[in-house]
PDB file of C-alpha atoms in Angstrom:
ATOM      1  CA  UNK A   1      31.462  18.766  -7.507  1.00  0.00           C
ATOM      2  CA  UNK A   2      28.022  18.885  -6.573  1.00  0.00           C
ATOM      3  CA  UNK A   3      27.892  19.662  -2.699  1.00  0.00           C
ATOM      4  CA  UNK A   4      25.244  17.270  -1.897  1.00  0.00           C
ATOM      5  CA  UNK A   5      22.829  14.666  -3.497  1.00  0.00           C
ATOM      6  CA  UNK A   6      19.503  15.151  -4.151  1.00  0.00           C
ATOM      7  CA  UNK A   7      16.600  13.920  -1.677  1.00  0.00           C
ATOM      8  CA  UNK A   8      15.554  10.805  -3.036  1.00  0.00           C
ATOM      9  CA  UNK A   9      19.805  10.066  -3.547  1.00  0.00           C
ATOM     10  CA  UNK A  10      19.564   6.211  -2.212  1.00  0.00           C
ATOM     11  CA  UNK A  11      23.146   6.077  -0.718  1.00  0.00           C
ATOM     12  CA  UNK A  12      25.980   8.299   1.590  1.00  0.00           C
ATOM     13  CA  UNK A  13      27.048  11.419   0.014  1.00  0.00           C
ATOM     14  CA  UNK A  14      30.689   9.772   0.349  1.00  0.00           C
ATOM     15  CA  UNK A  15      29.085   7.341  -2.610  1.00  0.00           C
ATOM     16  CA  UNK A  16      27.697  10.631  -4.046  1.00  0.00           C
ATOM     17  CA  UNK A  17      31.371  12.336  -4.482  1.00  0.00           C
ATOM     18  CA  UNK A  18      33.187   9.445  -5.604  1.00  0.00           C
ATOM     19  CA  UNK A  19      30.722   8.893  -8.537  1.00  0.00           C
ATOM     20  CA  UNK A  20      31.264  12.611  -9.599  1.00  0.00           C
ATOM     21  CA  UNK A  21      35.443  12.343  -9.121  1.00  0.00           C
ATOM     22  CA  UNK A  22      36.245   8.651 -10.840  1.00  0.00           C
ATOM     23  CA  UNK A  23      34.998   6.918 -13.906  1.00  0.00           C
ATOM     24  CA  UNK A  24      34.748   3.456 -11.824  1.00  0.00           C
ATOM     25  CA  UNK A  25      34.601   5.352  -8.099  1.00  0.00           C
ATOM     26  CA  UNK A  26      35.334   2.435  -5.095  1.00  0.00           C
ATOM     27  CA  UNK A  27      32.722   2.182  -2.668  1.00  0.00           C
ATOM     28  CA  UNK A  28      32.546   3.903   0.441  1.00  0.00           C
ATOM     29  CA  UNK A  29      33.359   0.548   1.971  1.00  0.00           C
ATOM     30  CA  UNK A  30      36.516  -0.044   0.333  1.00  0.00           C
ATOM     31  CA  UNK A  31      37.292   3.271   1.532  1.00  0.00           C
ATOM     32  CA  UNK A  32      39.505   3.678   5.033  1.00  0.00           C
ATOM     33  CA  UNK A  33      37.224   5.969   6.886  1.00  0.00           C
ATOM     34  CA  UNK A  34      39.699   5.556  10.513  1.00  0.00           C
ATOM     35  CA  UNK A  35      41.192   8.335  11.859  1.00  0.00           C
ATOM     36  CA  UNK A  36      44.433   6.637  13.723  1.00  0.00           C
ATOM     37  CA  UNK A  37      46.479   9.399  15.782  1.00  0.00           C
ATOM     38  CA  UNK A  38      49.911   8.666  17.098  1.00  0.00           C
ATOM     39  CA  UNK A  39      51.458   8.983  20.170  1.00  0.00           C
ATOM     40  CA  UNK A  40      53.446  12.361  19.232  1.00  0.00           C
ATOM     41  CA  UNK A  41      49.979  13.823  18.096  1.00  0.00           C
ATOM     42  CA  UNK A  42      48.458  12.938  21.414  1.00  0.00           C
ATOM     43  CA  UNK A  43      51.218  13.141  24.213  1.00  0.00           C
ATOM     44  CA  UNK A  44      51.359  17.011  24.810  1.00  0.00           C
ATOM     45  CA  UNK A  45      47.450  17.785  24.181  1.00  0.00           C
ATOM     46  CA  UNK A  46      46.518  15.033  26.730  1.00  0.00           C
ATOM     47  CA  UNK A  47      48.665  16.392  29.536  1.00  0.00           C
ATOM     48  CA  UNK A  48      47.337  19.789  28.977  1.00  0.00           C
ATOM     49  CA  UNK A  49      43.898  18.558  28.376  1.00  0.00           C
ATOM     50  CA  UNK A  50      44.377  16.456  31.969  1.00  0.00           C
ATOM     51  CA  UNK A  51      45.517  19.976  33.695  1.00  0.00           C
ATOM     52  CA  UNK A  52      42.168  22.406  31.906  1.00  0.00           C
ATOM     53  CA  UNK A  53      40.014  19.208  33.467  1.00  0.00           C
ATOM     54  CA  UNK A  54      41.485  18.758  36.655  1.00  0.00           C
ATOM     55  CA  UNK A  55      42.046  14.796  36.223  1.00  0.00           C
ATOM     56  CA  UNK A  56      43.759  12.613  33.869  1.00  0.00           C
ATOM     57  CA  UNK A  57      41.709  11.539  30.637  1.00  0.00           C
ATOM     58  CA  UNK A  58      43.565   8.355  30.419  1.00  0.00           C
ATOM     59  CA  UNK A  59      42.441   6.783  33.576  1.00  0.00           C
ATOM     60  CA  UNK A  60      39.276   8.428  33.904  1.00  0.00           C
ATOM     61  CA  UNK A  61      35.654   7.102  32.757  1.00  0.00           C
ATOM     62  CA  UNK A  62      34.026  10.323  30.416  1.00  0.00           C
ATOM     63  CA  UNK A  63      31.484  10.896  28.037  1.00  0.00           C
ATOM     64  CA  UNK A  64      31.711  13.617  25.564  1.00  0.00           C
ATOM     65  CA  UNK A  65      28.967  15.617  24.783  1.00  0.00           C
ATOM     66  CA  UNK A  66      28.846  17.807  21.707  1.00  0.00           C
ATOM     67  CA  UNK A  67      25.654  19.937  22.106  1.00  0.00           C
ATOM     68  CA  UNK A  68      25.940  21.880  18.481  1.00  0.00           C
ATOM     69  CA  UNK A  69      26.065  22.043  15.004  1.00  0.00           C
ATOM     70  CA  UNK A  70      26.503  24.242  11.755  1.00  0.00           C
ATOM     71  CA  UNK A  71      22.513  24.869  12.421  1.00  0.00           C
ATOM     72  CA  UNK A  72      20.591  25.822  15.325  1.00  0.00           C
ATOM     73  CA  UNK A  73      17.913  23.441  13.945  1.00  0.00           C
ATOM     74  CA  UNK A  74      19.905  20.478  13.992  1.00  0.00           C
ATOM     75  CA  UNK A  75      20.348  20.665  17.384  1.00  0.00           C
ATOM     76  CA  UNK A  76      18.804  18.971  20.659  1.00  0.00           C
ATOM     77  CA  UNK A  77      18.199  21.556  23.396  1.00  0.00           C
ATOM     78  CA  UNK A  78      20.734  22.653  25.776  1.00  0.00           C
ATOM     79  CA  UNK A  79      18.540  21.497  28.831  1.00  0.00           C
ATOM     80  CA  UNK A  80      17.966  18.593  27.510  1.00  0.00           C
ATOM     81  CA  UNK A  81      21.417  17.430  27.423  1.00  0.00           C
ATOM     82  CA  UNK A  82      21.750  18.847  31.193  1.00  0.00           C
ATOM     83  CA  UNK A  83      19.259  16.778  32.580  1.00  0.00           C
ATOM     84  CA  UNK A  84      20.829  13.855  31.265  1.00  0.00           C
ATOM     85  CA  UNK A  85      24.402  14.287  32.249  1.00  0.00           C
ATOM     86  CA  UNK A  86      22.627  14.904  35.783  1.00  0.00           C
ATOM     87  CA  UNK A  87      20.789  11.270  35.404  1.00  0.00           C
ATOM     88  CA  UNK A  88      24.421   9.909  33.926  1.00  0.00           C
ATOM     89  CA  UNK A  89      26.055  11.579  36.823  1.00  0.00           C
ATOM     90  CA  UNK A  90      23.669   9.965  39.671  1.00  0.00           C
ATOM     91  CA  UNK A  91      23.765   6.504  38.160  1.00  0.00           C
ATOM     92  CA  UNK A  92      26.751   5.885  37.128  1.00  0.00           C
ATOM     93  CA  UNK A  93      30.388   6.838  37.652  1.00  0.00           C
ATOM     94  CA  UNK A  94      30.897   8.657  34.169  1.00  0.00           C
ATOM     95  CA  UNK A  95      32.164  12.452  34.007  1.00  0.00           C
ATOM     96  CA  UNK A  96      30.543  14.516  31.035  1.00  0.00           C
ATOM     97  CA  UNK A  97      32.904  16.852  29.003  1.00  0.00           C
ATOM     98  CA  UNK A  98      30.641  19.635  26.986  1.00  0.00           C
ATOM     99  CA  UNK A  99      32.918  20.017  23.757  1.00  0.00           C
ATOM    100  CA  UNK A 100      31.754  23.638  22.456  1.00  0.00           C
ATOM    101  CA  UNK A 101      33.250  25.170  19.095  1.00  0.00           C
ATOM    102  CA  UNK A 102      32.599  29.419  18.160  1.00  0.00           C
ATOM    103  CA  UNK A 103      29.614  28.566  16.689  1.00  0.00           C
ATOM    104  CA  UNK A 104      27.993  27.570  20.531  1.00  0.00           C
ATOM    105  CA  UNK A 105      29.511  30.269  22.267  1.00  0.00           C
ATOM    106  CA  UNK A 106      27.995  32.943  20.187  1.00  0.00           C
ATOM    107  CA  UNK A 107      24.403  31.041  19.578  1.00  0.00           C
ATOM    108  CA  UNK A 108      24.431  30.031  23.293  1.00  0.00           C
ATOM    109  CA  UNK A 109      23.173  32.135  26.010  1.00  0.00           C
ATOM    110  CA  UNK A 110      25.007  32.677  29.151  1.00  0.00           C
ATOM    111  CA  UNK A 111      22.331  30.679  31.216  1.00  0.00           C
ATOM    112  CA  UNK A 112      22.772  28.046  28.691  1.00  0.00           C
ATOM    113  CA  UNK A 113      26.312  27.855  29.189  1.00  0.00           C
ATOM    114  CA  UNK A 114      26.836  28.174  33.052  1.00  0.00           C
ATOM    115  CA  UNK A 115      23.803  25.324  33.323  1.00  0.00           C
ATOM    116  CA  UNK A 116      26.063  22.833  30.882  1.00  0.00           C
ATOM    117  CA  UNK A 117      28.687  23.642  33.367  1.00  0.00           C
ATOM    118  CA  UNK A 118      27.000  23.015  36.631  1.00  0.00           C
ATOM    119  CA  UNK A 119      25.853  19.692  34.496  1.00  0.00           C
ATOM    120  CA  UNK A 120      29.711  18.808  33.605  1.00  0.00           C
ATOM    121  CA  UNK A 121      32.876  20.705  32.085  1.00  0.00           C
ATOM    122  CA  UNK A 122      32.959  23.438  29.694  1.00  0.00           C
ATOM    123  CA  UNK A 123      35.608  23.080  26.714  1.00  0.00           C
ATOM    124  CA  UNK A 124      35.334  25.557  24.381  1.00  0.00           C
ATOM    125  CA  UNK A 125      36.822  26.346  21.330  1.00  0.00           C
ATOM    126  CA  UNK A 126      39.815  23.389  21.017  1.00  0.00           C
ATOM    127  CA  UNK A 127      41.514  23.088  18.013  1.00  0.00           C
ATOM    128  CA  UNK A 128      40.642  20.465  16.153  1.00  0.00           C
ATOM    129  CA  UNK A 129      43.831  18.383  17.609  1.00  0.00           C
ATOM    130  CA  UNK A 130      42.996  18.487  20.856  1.00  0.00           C
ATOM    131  CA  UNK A 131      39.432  17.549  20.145  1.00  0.00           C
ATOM    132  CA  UNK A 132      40.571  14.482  18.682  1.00  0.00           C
ATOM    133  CA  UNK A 133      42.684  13.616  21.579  1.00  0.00           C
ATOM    134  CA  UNK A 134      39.829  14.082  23.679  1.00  0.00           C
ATOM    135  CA  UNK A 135      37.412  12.380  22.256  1.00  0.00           C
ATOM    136  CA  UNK A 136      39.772   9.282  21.116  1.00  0.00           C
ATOM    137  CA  UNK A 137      40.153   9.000  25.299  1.00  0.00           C
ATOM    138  CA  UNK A 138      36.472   9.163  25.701  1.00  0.00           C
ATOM    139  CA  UNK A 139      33.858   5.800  26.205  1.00  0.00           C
ATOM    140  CA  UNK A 140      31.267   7.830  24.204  1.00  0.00           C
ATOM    141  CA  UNK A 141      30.310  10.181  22.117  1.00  0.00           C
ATOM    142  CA  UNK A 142      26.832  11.843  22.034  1.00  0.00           C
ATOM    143  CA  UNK A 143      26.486  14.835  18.605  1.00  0.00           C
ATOM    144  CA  UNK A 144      23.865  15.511  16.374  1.00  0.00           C
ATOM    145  CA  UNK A 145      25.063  15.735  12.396  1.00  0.00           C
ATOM    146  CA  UNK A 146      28.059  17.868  12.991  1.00  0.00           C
ATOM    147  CA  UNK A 147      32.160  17.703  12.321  1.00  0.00           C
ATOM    148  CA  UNK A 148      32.840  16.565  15.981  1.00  0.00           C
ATOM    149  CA  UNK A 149      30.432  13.671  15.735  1.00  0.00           C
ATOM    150  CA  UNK A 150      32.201  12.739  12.193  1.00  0.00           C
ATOM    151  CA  UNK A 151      35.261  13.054  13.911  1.00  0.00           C
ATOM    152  CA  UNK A 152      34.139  10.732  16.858  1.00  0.00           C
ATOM    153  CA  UNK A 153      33.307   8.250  14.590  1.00  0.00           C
ATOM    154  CA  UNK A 154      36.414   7.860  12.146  1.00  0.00           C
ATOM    155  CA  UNK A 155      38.300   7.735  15.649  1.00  0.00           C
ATOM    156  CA  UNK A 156      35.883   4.398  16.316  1.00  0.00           C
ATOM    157  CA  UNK A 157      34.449   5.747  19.461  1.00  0.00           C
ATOM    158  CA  UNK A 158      30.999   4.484  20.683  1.00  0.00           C
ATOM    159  CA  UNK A 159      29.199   7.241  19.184  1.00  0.00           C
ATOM    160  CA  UNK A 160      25.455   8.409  19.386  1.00  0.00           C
ATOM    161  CA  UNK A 161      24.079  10.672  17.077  1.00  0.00           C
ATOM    162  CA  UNK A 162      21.090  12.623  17.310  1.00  0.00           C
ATOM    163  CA  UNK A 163      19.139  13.489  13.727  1.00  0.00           C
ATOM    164  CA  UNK A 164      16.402  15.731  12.990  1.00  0.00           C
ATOM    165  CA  UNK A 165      16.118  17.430   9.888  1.00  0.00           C
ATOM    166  CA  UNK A 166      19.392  16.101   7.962  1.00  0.00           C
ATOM    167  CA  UNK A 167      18.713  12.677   6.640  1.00  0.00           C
ATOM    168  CA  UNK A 168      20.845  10.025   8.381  1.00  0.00           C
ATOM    169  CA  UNK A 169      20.568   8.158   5.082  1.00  0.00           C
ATOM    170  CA  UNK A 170      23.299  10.979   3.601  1.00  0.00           C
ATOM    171  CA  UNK A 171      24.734  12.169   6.198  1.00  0.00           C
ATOM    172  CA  UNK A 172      25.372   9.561   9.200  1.00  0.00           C
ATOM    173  CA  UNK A 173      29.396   9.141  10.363  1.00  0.00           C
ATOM    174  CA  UNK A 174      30.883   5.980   7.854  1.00  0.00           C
ATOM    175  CA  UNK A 175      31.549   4.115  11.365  1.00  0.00           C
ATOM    176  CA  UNK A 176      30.258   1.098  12.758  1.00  0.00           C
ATOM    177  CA  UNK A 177      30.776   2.383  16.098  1.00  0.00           C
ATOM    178  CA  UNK A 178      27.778   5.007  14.952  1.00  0.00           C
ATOM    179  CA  UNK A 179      24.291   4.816  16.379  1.00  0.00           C
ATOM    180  CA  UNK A 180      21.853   6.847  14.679  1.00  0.00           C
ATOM    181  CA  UNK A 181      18.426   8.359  16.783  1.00  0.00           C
ATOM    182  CA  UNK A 182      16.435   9.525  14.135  1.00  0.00           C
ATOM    183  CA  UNK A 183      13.587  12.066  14.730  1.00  0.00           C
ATOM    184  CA  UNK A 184      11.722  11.562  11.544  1.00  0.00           C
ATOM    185  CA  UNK A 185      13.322  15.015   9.690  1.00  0.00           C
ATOM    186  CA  UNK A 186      11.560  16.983  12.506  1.00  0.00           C
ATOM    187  CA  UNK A 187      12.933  20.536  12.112  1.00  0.00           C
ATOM    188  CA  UNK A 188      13.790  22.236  14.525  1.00  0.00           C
ATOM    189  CA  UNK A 189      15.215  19.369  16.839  1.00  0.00           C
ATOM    190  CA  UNK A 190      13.155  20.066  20.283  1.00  0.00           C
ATOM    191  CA  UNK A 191      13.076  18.244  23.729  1.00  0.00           C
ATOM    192  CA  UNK A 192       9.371  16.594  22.689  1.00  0.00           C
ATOM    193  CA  UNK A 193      10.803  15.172  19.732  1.00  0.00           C
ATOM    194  CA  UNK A 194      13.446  13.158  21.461  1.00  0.00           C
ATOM    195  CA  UNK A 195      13.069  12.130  25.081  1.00  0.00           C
ATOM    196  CA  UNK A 196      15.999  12.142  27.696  1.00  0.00           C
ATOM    197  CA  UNK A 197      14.641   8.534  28.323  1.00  0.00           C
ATOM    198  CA  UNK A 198      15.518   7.638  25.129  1.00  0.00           C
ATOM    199  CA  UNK A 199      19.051   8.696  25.152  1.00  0.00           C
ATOM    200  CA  UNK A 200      19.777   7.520  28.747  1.00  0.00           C
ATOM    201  CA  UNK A 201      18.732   4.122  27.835  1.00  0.00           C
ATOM    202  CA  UNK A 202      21.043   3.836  24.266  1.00  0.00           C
ATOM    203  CA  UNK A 203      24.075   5.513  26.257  1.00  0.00           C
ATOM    204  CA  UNK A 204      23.289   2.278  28.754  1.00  0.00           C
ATOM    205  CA  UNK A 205      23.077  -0.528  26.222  1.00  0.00           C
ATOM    206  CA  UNK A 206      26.457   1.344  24.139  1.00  0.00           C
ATOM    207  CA  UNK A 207      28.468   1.217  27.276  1.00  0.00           C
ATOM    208  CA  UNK A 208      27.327  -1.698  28.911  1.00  0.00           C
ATOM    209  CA  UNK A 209      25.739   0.106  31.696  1.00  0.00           C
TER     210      UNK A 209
END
């Protein structure tokens, strides 16, 4: 099947790939987009996830942060997501857990890196287990249009996504725990296009703060 839809494709590529697979496809709706993970899936990674972190996930307020993607361009800058953990961190009691996969540690500079980590904690490279258990013990999620922010989502956390030149329209996590910031298809994402303000404030109204 056809990998994506075309631009002017009015609906979720979910809708897209069920057209091309069944005569009379269901509707993404009808679909059961939930990710539910059972206690034997979670038990061990949470204890060792509590022991890389230093304090236990399940009675601890966190935020996840997922600064990549597949594309550099995609992506909101590194600094940018520093200086709001540092706001976060001031004003509230909330710890903030950088989730990085291969593709960040190679793209990322070392300044990059060791300035997410005096902003928060540093996981890198999880399997995709323990970044579910993780995130599922999280009160937020903040991505751009990436496989951790999907995977936030169909585990119904409070999830924030950042879009720039993907459209939302096609691409956006099938969760109504999502919130999509949308940049206008501005590509590259840079700090100008979307403000730490702007962030800060829908971080605040999704958990209450």
């Amino acid at each position: 099947i056809d990998r994506g839809p075309p631009s002017n494709y009015p609906h979720h590529v979910v809708d897209y790939w069920l057209r091309q697979l069944f005569e009379n496809p269901p509707s993404p709706q009808q679909c059961d987009s939930q990710l539910r993970l059972s206690n034997a899936d979670i038990t061990a990674d949470l204890q060792q996830l509590s022991c890389l972190l230093g304090w236990p996930l399940k009675r601890t307020h966190y935020i996840v942060f997922h600064p990549g993607a597949g594309s550099s361009q995609k992506t909101w800058p590194p600094s940018s997501f520093a200086q709001l953990a540092n706001r976060i961190s001031q004003e509230s009691d909330y710890r903030i857990v950088y989730l990085l996969g291969p593709a960040e540690s190679e793209r990322f500079s070392s300044e990059s890196i060791e300035l997410l980590n005096s902003t928060g904690q540093v996981l890198d490279e999880l399997d995709i287990c323990r970044a579910a258990v993780l995130i599922s013990h999280a009160r937020a999620f903040l991505g751009h249009d990436s496989g951790p922010t999907h995977l936030a989502g169909a585990l119904s956390i409070p999830t924030l996504v950042i879009f720039g030149p993907t459209n939302p329209k096609h691409w956006r996590p099938l969760s109504p725990s999502a919130q999509i910031i949308c940049t206008a298809n501005q590509s590259p994402l840079c700090a100008e296009s979307v403000s730490v303000d702007t962030i800060y404030n829908a971080l605040c109204d999704m958990l209450h703060l």
